[in-house]
mmCIF file of C-alpha atoms in Angstrom:
data_model
loop_
_atom_site.group_PDB
_atom_site.id
_atom_site.type_symbol
_atom_site.label_atom_id
_atom_site.label_comp_id
_atom_site.label_asym_id
_atom_site.label_seq_id
_atom_site.Cartn_x
_atom_site.Cartn_y
_atom_site.Cartn_z
ATOM 1 C CA UNK U 927 145.296 97.753 111.400
ATOM 2 C CA UNK U 928 144.376 98.276 107.759
ATOM 3 C CA UNK U 929 147.292 100.661 107.248
ATOM 4 C CA UNK U 930 149.901 97.877 107.152
ATOM 5 C CA UNK U 931 147.916 95.271 105.185
ATOM 6 C CA UNK U 932 148.892 96.625 101.732
ATOM 7 C CA UNK U 933 152.534 96.068 102.688
ATOM 8 C CA UNK U 934 152.091 92.452 103.817
ATOM 9 C CA UNK U 935 152.214 90.995 100.288
ATOM 10 C CA UNK U 936 155.407 92.842 99.231
ATOM 11 C CA UNK U 937 157.198 91.942 102.470
ATOM 12 C CA UNK U 938 156.107 88.308 102.216
ATOM 13 C CA UNK U 939 157.255 88.085 98.608
ATOM 14 C CA UNK U 940 160.537 89.781 99.510
ATOM 15 C CA UNK U 941 161.281 87.010 101.996
ATOM 16 C CA UNK U 942 160.322 84.407 99.381
ATOM 17 C CA UNK U 943 162.617 86.027 96.814
ATOM 18 C CA UNK U 944 165.484 86.154 99.309
ATOM 19 C CA UNK U 945 165.034 82.437 99.986
ATOM 20 C CA UNK U 946 164.887 81.822 96.232
ATOM 21 C CA UNK U 947 168.162 83.621 95.630
ATOM 22 C CA UNK U 948 169.752 81.706 98.519
ATOM 23 C CA UNK U 949 168.611 78.453 96.882
ATOM 24 C CA UNK U 950 169.972 79.716 93.553
ATOM 25 C CA UNK U 951 173.336 80.400 95.168
ATOM 26 C CA UNK U 952 173.470 76.857 96.551
ATOM 27 C CA UNK U 953 172.446 75.442 93.180
ATOM 28 C CA UNK U 954 175.164 77.383 91.386
ATOM 29 C CA UNK U 955 177.785 76.039 93.801
ATOM 30 C CA UNK U 956 176.492 72.506 93.173
ATOM 31 C CA UNK U 957 176.735 73.083 89.415
ATOM 32 C CA UNK U 958 180.256 74.469 89.744
ATOM 33 C CA UNK U 959 181.329 71.432 91.761
ATOM 34 C CA UNK U 960 179.748 69.089 89.217
ATOM 35 C CA UNK U 961 181.462 70.787 86.281
ATOM 36 C CA UNK U 962 184.833 70.732 88.028
ATOM 37 C CA UNK U 963 184.207 67.094 88.983
ATOM 38 C CA UNK U 964 184.984 67.715 92.619
ATOM 39 C CA UNK U 965 182.398 66.422 95.014
ATOM 40 C CA UNK U 966 183.484 67.502 98.435
ATOM 41 C CA UNK U 967 182.416 65.802 101.629
ATOM 42 C CA UNK U 968 179.703 68.424 102.152
ATOM 43 C CA UNK U 969 178.034 67.803 98.779
ATOM 44 C CA UNK U 970 175.050 65.973 100.269
ATOM 45 C CA UNK U 971 174.616 68.646 102.912
ATOM 46 C CA UNK U 972 174.743 71.397 100.298
ATOM 47 C CA UNK U 973 172.239 69.561 98.121
ATOM 48 C CA UNK U 974 169.899 69.112 101.102
ATOM 49 C CA UNK U 975 170.216 72.840 101.895
ATOM 50 C CA UNK U 976 169.451 73.700 98.263
ATOM 51 C CA UNK U 977 166.315 71.546 98.380
ATOM 52 C CA UNK U 978 165.230 72.912 101.764
ATOM 53 C CA UNK U 979 165.693 76.547 100.689
ATOM 54 C CA UNK U 980 163.975 75.891 97.369
ATOM 55 C CA UNK U 981 160.929 74.316 98.997
ATOM 56 C CA UNK U 982 160.662 77.134 101.546
ATOM 57 C CA UNK U 983 160.962 79.691 98.761
ATOM 58 C CA UNK U 984 158.265 77.983 96.706
ATOM 59 C CA UNK U 985 155.835 77.894 99.629
ATOM 60 C CA UNK U 986 156.472 81.551 100.438
ATOM 61 C CA UNK U 987 156.123 82.691 96.819
ATOM 62 C CA UNK U 988 153.038 80.545 96.132
ATOM 63 C CA UNK U 989 151.234 81.736 99.248
ATOM 64 C CA UNK U 990 152.352 85.310 98.533
ATOM 65 C CA UNK U 991 150.926 85.104 95.015
ATOM 66 C CA UNK U 992 147.561 84.079 96.438
ATOM 67 C CA UNK U 993 147.905 86.673 99.203
ATOM 68 C CA UNK U 994 148.394 89.397 96.591
ATOM 69 C CA UNK U 995 145.226 88.399 94.745
ATOM 70 C CA UNK U 996 143.240 88.160 97.982
ATOM 71 C CA UNK U 997 144.575 91.499 99.173
ATOM 72 C CA UNK U 998 143.485 93.243 95.984
ATOM 73 C CA UNK U 999 140.027 91.701 96.031
ATOM 74 C CA UNK U 1000 139.062 91.900 99.688
ATOM 75 C CA UNK U 1001 141.256 94.523 101.332
ATOM 76 C CA UNK U 1002 141.653 97.113 98.611
ATOM 77 C CA UNK U 1003 138.572 96.286 96.512
ATOM 78 C CA UNK U 1004 140.435 96.698 93.230
ATOM 79 C CA UNK U 1005 140.312 94.569 90.069
ATOM 80 C CA UNK U 1006 143.061 91.954 89.936
ATOM 81 C CA UNK U 1007 143.909 92.196 86.247
ATOM 82 C CA UNK U 1008 144.384 95.952 86.082
ATOM 83 C CA UNK U 1009 148.175 96.040 85.837
ATOM 84 C CA UNK U 1010 151.153 94.411 84.189
ATOM 85 C CA UNK U 1011 152.228 93.334 87.690
ATOM 86 C CA UNK U 1012 149.567 90.601 87.717
ATOM 87 C CA UNK U 1013 150.359 89.282 84.240
ATOM 88 C CA UNK U 1014 154.116 89.127 84.741
ATOM 89 C CA UNK U 1015 153.646 87.667 88.227
ATOM 90 C CA UNK U 1016 151.489 84.921 86.737
ATOM 91 C CA UNK U 1017 154.120 84.242 84.071
ATOM 92 C CA UNK U 1018 156.887 84.107 86.681
ATOM 93 C CA UNK U 1019 154.820 81.885 88.973
ATOM 94 C CA UNK U 1020 154.118 79.496 86.093
ATOM 95 C CA UNK U 1021 157.831 79.270 85.255
ATOM 96 C CA UNK U 1022 158.597 78.772 88.943
ATOM 97 C CA UNK U 1023 156.138 75.880 89.214
ATOM 98 C CA UNK U 1024 157.457 74.320 86.006
ATOM 99 C CA UNK U 1025 161.030 74.470 87.310
ATOM 100 C CA UNK U 1026 159.980 73.093 90.695
ATOM 101 C CA UNK U 1027 158.319 70.136 88.967
ATOM 102 C CA UNK U 1028 161.620 69.323 87.264
ATOM 103 C CA UNK U 1029 163.371 69.585 90.622
ATOM 104 C CA UNK U 1030 160.887 67.212 92.222
ATOM 105 C CA UNK U 1031 161.226 64.823 89.292
ATOM 106 C CA UNK U 1032 165.007 64.789 89.810
ATOM 107 C CA UNK U 1033 164.490 64.044 93.478
ATOM 108 C CA UNK U 1034 162.239 61.049 92.913
ATOM 109 C CA UNK U 1035 163.515 59.585 89.627
ATOM 110 C CA UNK U 1036 166.897 59.129 87.983
ATOM 111 C CA UNK U 1037 165.656 58.682 84.421
ATOM 112 C CA UNK U 1038 166.511 61.574 82.094
ATOM 113 C CA UNK U 1039 168.244 63.316 85.017
ATOM 114 C CA UNK U 1040 170.590 65.518 82.959
ATOM 115 C CA UNK U 1041 167.807 67.011 80.825
ATOM 116 C CA UNK U 1042 165.668 67.668 83.887
ATOM 117 C CA UNK U 1043 168.610 69.268 85.680
ATOM 118 C CA UNK U 1044 169.281 71.573 82.718
ATOM 119 C CA UNK U 1045 165.646 72.675 82.481
ATOM 120 C CA UNK U 1046 165.453 73.111 86.264
ATOM 121 C CA UNK U 1047 168.585 75.258 86.136
ATOM 122 C CA UNK U 1048 167.163 77.372 83.308
ATOM 123 C CA UNK U 1049 163.559 77.883 84.395
ATOM 124 C CA UNK U 1050 164.073 78.793 88.040
ATOM 125 C CA UNK U 1051 166.689 81.543 87.601
ATOM 126 C CA UNK U 1052 164.561 82.933 84.760
ATOM 127 C CA UNK U 1053 161.526 82.962 87.062
ATOM 128 C CA UNK U 1054 163.518 84.706 89.803
ATOM 129 C CA UNK U 1055 164.738 87.394 87.409
ATOM 130 C CA UNK U 1056 161.204 88.010 86.149
ATOM 131 C CA UNK U 1057 160.065 88.230 89.782
ATOM 132 C CA UNK U 1058 162.523 91.055 90.369
ATOM 133 C CA UNK U 1059 160.911 92.906 87.451
ATOM 134 C CA UNK U 1060 157.484 92.078 88.907
ATOM 135 C CA UNK U 1061 158.570 93.586 92.231
ATOM 136 C CA UNK U 1062 159.587 96.785 90.455
ATOM 137 C CA UNK U 1063 156.244 96.870 88.636
ATOM 138 C CA UNK U 1064 154.480 96.396 91.963
ATOM 139 C CA UNK U 1065 156.060 99.494 93.475
ATOM 140 C CA UNK U 1066 153.647 101.658 91.496
ATOM 141 C CA UNK U 1067 150.701 99.816 93.070
ATOM 142 C CA UNK U 1068 151.626 100.603 96.666
ATOM 143 C CA UNK U 1069 149.457 103.196 98.414
#
């Protein structure tokens, strides 16, 4: 059973990243529609899908971050802060949470909406791109 445990964290994070890129795709379509000033009849549905995918991605990535730390400590018995993977993952997770907070603020308040939308649209793609680098750094840690 212990043979597959080191691969649980990378697989879990891979699913979270895939959901994140799906949410990014939906968000980019929403931005394109907004800039072209054409709100189609499916705009609300697309926005709901963007939110649903984003929340699922956040939960997967947040739990995967904690899973990675737990796996290193209890399964592999290795120090957590021994690689650049941990530091860049923490940076990416912080940016992800910051961007998610702007997304939640847009959902529940209309004040300063444009500034929040711009920061949300900057922080989350940046976090996803850093997470791709983190995944590449993590390849060297696999058994």
